[in-house]
mmCIF file of C-alpha atoms in Angstrom:
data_model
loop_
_atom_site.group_PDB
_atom_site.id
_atom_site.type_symbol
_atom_site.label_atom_id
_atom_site.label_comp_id
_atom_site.label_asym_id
_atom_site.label_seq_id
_atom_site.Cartn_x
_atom_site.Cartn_y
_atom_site.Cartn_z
ATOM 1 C CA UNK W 5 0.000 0.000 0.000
ATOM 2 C CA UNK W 6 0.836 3.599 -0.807
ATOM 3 C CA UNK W 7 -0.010 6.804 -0.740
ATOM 4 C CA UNK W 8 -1.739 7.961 -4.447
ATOM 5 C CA UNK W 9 0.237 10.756 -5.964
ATOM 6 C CA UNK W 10 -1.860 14.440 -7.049
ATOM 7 C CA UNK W 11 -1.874 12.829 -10.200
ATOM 8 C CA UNK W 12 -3.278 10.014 -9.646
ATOM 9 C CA UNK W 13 -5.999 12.040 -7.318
ATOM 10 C CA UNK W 14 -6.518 13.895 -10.190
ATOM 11 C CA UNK W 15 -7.121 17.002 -8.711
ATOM 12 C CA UNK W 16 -9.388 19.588 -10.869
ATOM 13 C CA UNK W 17 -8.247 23.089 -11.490
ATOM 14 C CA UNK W 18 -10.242 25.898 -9.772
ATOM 15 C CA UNK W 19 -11.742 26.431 -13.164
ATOM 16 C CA UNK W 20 -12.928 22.815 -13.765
ATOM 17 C CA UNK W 21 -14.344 22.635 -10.177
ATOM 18 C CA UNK W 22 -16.467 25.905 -10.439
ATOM 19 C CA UNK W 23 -17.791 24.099 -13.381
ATOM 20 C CA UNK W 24 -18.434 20.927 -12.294
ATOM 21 C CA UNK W 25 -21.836 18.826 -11.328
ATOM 22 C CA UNK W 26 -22.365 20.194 -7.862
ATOM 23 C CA UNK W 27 -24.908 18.816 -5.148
ATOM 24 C CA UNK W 28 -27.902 20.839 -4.971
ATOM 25 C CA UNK W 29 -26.585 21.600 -1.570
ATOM 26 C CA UNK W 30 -26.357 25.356 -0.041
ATOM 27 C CA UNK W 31 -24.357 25.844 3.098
ATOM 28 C CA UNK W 32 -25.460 28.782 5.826
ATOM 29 C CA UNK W 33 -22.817 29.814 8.182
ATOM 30 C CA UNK W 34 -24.663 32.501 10.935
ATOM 31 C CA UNK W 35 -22.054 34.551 12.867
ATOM 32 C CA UNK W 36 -18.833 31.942 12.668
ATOM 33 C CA UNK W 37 -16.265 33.680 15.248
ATOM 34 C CA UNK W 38 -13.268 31.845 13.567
ATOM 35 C CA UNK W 39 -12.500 32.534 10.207
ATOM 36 C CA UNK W 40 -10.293 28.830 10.808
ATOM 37 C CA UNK W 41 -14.071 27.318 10.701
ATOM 38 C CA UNK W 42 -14.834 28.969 7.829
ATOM 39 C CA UNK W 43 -11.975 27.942 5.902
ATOM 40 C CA UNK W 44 -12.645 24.723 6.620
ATOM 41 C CA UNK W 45 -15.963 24.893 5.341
ATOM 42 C CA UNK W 46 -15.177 26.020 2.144
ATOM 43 C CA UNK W 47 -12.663 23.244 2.554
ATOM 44 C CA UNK W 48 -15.348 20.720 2.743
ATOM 45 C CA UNK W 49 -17.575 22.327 0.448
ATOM 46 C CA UNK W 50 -15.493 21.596 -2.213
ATOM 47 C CA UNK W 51 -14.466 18.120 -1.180
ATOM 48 C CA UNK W 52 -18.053 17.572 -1.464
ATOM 49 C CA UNK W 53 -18.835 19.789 -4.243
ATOM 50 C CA UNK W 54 -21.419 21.915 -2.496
ATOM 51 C CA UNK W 55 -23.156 24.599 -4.499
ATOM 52 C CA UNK W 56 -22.217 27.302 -2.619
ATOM 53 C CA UNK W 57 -22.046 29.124 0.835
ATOM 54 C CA UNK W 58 -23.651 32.474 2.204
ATOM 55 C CA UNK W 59 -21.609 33.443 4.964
ATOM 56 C CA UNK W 60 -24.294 35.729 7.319
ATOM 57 C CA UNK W 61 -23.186 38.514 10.001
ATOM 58 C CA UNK W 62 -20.308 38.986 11.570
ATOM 59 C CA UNK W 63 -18.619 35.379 9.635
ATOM 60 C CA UNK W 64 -15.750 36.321 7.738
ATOM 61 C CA UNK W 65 -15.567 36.077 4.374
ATOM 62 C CA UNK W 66 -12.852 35.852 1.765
ATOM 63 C CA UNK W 67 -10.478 37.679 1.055
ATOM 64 C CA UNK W 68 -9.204 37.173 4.461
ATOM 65 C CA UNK W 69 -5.925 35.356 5.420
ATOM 66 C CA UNK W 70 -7.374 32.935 8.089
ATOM 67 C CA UNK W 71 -9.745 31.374 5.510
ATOM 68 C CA UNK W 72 -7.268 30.600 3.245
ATOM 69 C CA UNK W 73 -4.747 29.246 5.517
ATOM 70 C CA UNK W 74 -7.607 26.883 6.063
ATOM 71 C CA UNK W 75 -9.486 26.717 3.027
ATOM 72 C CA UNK W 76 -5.926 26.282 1.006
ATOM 73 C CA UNK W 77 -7.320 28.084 -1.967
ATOM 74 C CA UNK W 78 -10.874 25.813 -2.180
ATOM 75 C CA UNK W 79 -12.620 29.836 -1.214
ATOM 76 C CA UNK W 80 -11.503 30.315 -5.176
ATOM 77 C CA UNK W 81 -13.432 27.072 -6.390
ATOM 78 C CA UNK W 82 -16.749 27.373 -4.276
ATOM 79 C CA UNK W 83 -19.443 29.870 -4.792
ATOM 80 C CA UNK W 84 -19.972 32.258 -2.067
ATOM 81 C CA UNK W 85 -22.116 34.914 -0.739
ATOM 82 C CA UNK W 86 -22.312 37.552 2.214
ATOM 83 C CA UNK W 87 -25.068 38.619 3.587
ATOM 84 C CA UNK W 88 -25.884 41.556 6.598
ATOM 85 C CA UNK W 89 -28.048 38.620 8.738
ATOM 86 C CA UNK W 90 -29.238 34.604 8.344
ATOM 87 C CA UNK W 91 -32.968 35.814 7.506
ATOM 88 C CA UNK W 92 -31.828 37.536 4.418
ATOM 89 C CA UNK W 93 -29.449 34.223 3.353
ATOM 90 C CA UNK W 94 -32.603 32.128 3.944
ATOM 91 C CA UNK W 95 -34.709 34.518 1.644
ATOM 92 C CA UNK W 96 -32.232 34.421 -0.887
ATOM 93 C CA UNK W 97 -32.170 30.500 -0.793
ATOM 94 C CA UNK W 98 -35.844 30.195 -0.179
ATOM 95 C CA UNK W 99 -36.308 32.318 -3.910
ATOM 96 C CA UNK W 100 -34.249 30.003 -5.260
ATOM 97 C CA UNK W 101 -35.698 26.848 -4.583
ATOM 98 C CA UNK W 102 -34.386 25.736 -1.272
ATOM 99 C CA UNK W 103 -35.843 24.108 1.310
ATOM 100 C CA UNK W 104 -34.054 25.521 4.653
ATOM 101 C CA UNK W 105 -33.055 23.229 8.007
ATOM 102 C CA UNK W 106 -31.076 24.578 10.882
ATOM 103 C CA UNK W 107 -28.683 21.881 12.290
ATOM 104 C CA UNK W 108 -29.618 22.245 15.830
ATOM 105 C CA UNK W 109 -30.608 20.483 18.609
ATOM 106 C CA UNK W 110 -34.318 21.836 19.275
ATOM 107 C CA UNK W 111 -37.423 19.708 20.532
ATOM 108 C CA UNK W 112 -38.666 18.781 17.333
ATOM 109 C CA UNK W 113 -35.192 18.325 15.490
ATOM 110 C CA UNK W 114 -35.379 15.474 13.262
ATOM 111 C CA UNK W 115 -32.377 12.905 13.566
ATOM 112 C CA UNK W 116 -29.375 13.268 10.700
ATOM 113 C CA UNK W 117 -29.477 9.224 9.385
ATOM 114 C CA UNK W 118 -33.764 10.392 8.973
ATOM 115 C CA UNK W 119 -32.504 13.844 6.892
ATOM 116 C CA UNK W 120 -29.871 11.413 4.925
ATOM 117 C CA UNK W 121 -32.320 8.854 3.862
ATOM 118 C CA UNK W 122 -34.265 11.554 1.803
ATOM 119 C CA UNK W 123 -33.614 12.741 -1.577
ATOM 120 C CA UNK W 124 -31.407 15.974 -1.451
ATOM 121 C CA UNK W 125 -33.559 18.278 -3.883
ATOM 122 C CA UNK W 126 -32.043 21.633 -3.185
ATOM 123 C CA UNK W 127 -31.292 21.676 0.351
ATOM 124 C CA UNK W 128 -29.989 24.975 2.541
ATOM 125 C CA UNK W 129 -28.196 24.193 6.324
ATOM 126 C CA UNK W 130 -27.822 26.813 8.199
ATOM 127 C CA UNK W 131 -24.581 26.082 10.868
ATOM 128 C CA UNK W 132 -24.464 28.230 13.717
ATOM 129 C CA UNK W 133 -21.926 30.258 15.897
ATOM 130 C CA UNK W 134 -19.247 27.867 17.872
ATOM 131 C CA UNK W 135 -20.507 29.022 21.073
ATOM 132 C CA UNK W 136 -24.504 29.597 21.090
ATOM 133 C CA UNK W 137 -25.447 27.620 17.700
ATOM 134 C CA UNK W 138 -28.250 28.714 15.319
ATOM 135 C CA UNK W 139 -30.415 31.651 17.076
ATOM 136 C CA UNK W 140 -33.932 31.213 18.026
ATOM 137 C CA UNK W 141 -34.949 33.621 15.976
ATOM 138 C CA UNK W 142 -33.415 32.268 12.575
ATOM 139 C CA UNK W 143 -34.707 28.618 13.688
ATOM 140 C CA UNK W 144 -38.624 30.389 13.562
ATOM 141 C CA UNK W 145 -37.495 31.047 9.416
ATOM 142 C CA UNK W 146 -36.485 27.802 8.588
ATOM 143 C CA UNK W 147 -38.739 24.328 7.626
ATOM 144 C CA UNK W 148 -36.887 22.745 10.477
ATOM 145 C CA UNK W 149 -34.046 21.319 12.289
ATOM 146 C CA UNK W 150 -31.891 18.046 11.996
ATOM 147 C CA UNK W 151 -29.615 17.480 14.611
ATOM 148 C CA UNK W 152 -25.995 14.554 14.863
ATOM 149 C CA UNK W 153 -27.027 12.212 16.792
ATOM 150 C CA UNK W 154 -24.239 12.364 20.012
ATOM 151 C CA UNK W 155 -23.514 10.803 23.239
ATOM 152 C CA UNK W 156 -20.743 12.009 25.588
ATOM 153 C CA UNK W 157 -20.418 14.478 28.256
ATOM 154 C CA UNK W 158 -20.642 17.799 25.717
ATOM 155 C CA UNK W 159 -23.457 17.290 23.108
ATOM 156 C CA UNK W 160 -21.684 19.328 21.011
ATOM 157 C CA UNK W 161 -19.237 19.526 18.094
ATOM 158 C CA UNK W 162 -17.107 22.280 16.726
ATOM 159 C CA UNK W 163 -18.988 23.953 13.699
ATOM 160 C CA UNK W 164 -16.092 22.798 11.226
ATOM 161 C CA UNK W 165 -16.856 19.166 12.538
ATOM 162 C CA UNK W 166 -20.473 19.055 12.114
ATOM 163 C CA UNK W 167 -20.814 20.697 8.748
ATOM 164 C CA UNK W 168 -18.473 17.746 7.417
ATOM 165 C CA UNK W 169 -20.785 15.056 9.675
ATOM 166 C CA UNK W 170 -23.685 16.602 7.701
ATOM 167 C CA UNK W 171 -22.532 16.511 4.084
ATOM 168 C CA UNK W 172 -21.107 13.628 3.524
ATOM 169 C CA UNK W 173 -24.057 11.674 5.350
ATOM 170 C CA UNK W 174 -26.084 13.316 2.944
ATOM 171 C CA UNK W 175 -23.879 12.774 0.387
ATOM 172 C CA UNK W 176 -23.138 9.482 0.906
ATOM 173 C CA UNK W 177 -26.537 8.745 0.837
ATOM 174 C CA UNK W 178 -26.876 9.811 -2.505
ATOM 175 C CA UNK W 179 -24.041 8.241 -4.674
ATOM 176 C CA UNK W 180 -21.558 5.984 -4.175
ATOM 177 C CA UNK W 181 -19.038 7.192 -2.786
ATOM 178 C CA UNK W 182 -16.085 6.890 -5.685
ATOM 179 C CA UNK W 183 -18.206 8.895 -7.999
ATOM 180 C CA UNK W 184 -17.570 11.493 -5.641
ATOM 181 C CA UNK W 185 -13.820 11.458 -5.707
ATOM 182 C CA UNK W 186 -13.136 11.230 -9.328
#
């Protein structure tokens, strides 16, 4: 066994991955202190091949030098947007077709595997800040909540954690899993 070469990954250029097949999947990031969390979700946005990200509030956004020490240049090949508050992201979404869940733990959250299961048809998350999580009042504007299932003292996982948890059980549940990669 060894490790596969770039090559043999066969990496796409920025170009080729801004024009690629993308999963009808929008990411929502509402007031992200660390611009290390939202590097890494632009990260795993384009591992996935998300169709984009509106970054809400006070979340940085690129060009900013955190992000791409994190992101390592995938901020060039995903599809971004900022926007003054999460109600205006979710608007924007919601005219385009999206249906809107808040990954959150709430009394009526529906478990992640139950989210997976279903057919992604234009779906928008909307991730919450590291310390207090989705606000009430942007959970009232969505069609929901889905929550990771978790056991353990905290109950909790850092943003940049869950949003990869997320994706790829919803991607995973959609294709197998080496159409993804090449």
């Amino acid at each position: 066994m060894r490790k596969r070469t770039i090559v043999e990954l066969g990496r796409k250029s920025v170009d080729e991955a801004i024009s690629s097949n993308k999963f009808p999947i929008l990411l929502i990031l509402e007031n992200i202190r660390s611009a290390y969390n939202v590097g890494s979700a632009f990260r795993t946005a384009d591992a996935f091949q998300v169709e984009s990200i509106f970054l809400t509030g006070y979340t940085a956004f690129p060009p900013h030098k955190e992000i791409r020490k994190t992101a390592l240049g995938a901020e060039d090949a995903v599809h971004w947007r900022h926007f003054p508050n999460a109600g205006a992201a979710i608007d924007a979404a919601r005219a385009a077709g999206y249906r809107v869940m808040a990954v959150e733990q709430t009394t009526d959250s529906i478990p992640l595997q139950q989210l997976g299961s279903e057919s992604v048809q234009k779906l928008a998350l909307v991730f919450g800040n590291e310390v207090t999580g989705v606000e009430q009042s942007t959970i009232q504007l969505t069609d929901g909540c889905v929550e990771i299932p978790q056991g353990g003292i905290k109950h909790s996982i850092n943003v940049a954690t869950a949003l990869g948890v997320v994706i790829w059980e919803l991607v995973r549940s959609q294709v197998d899993q080496k159409a993804i990669i090449r």
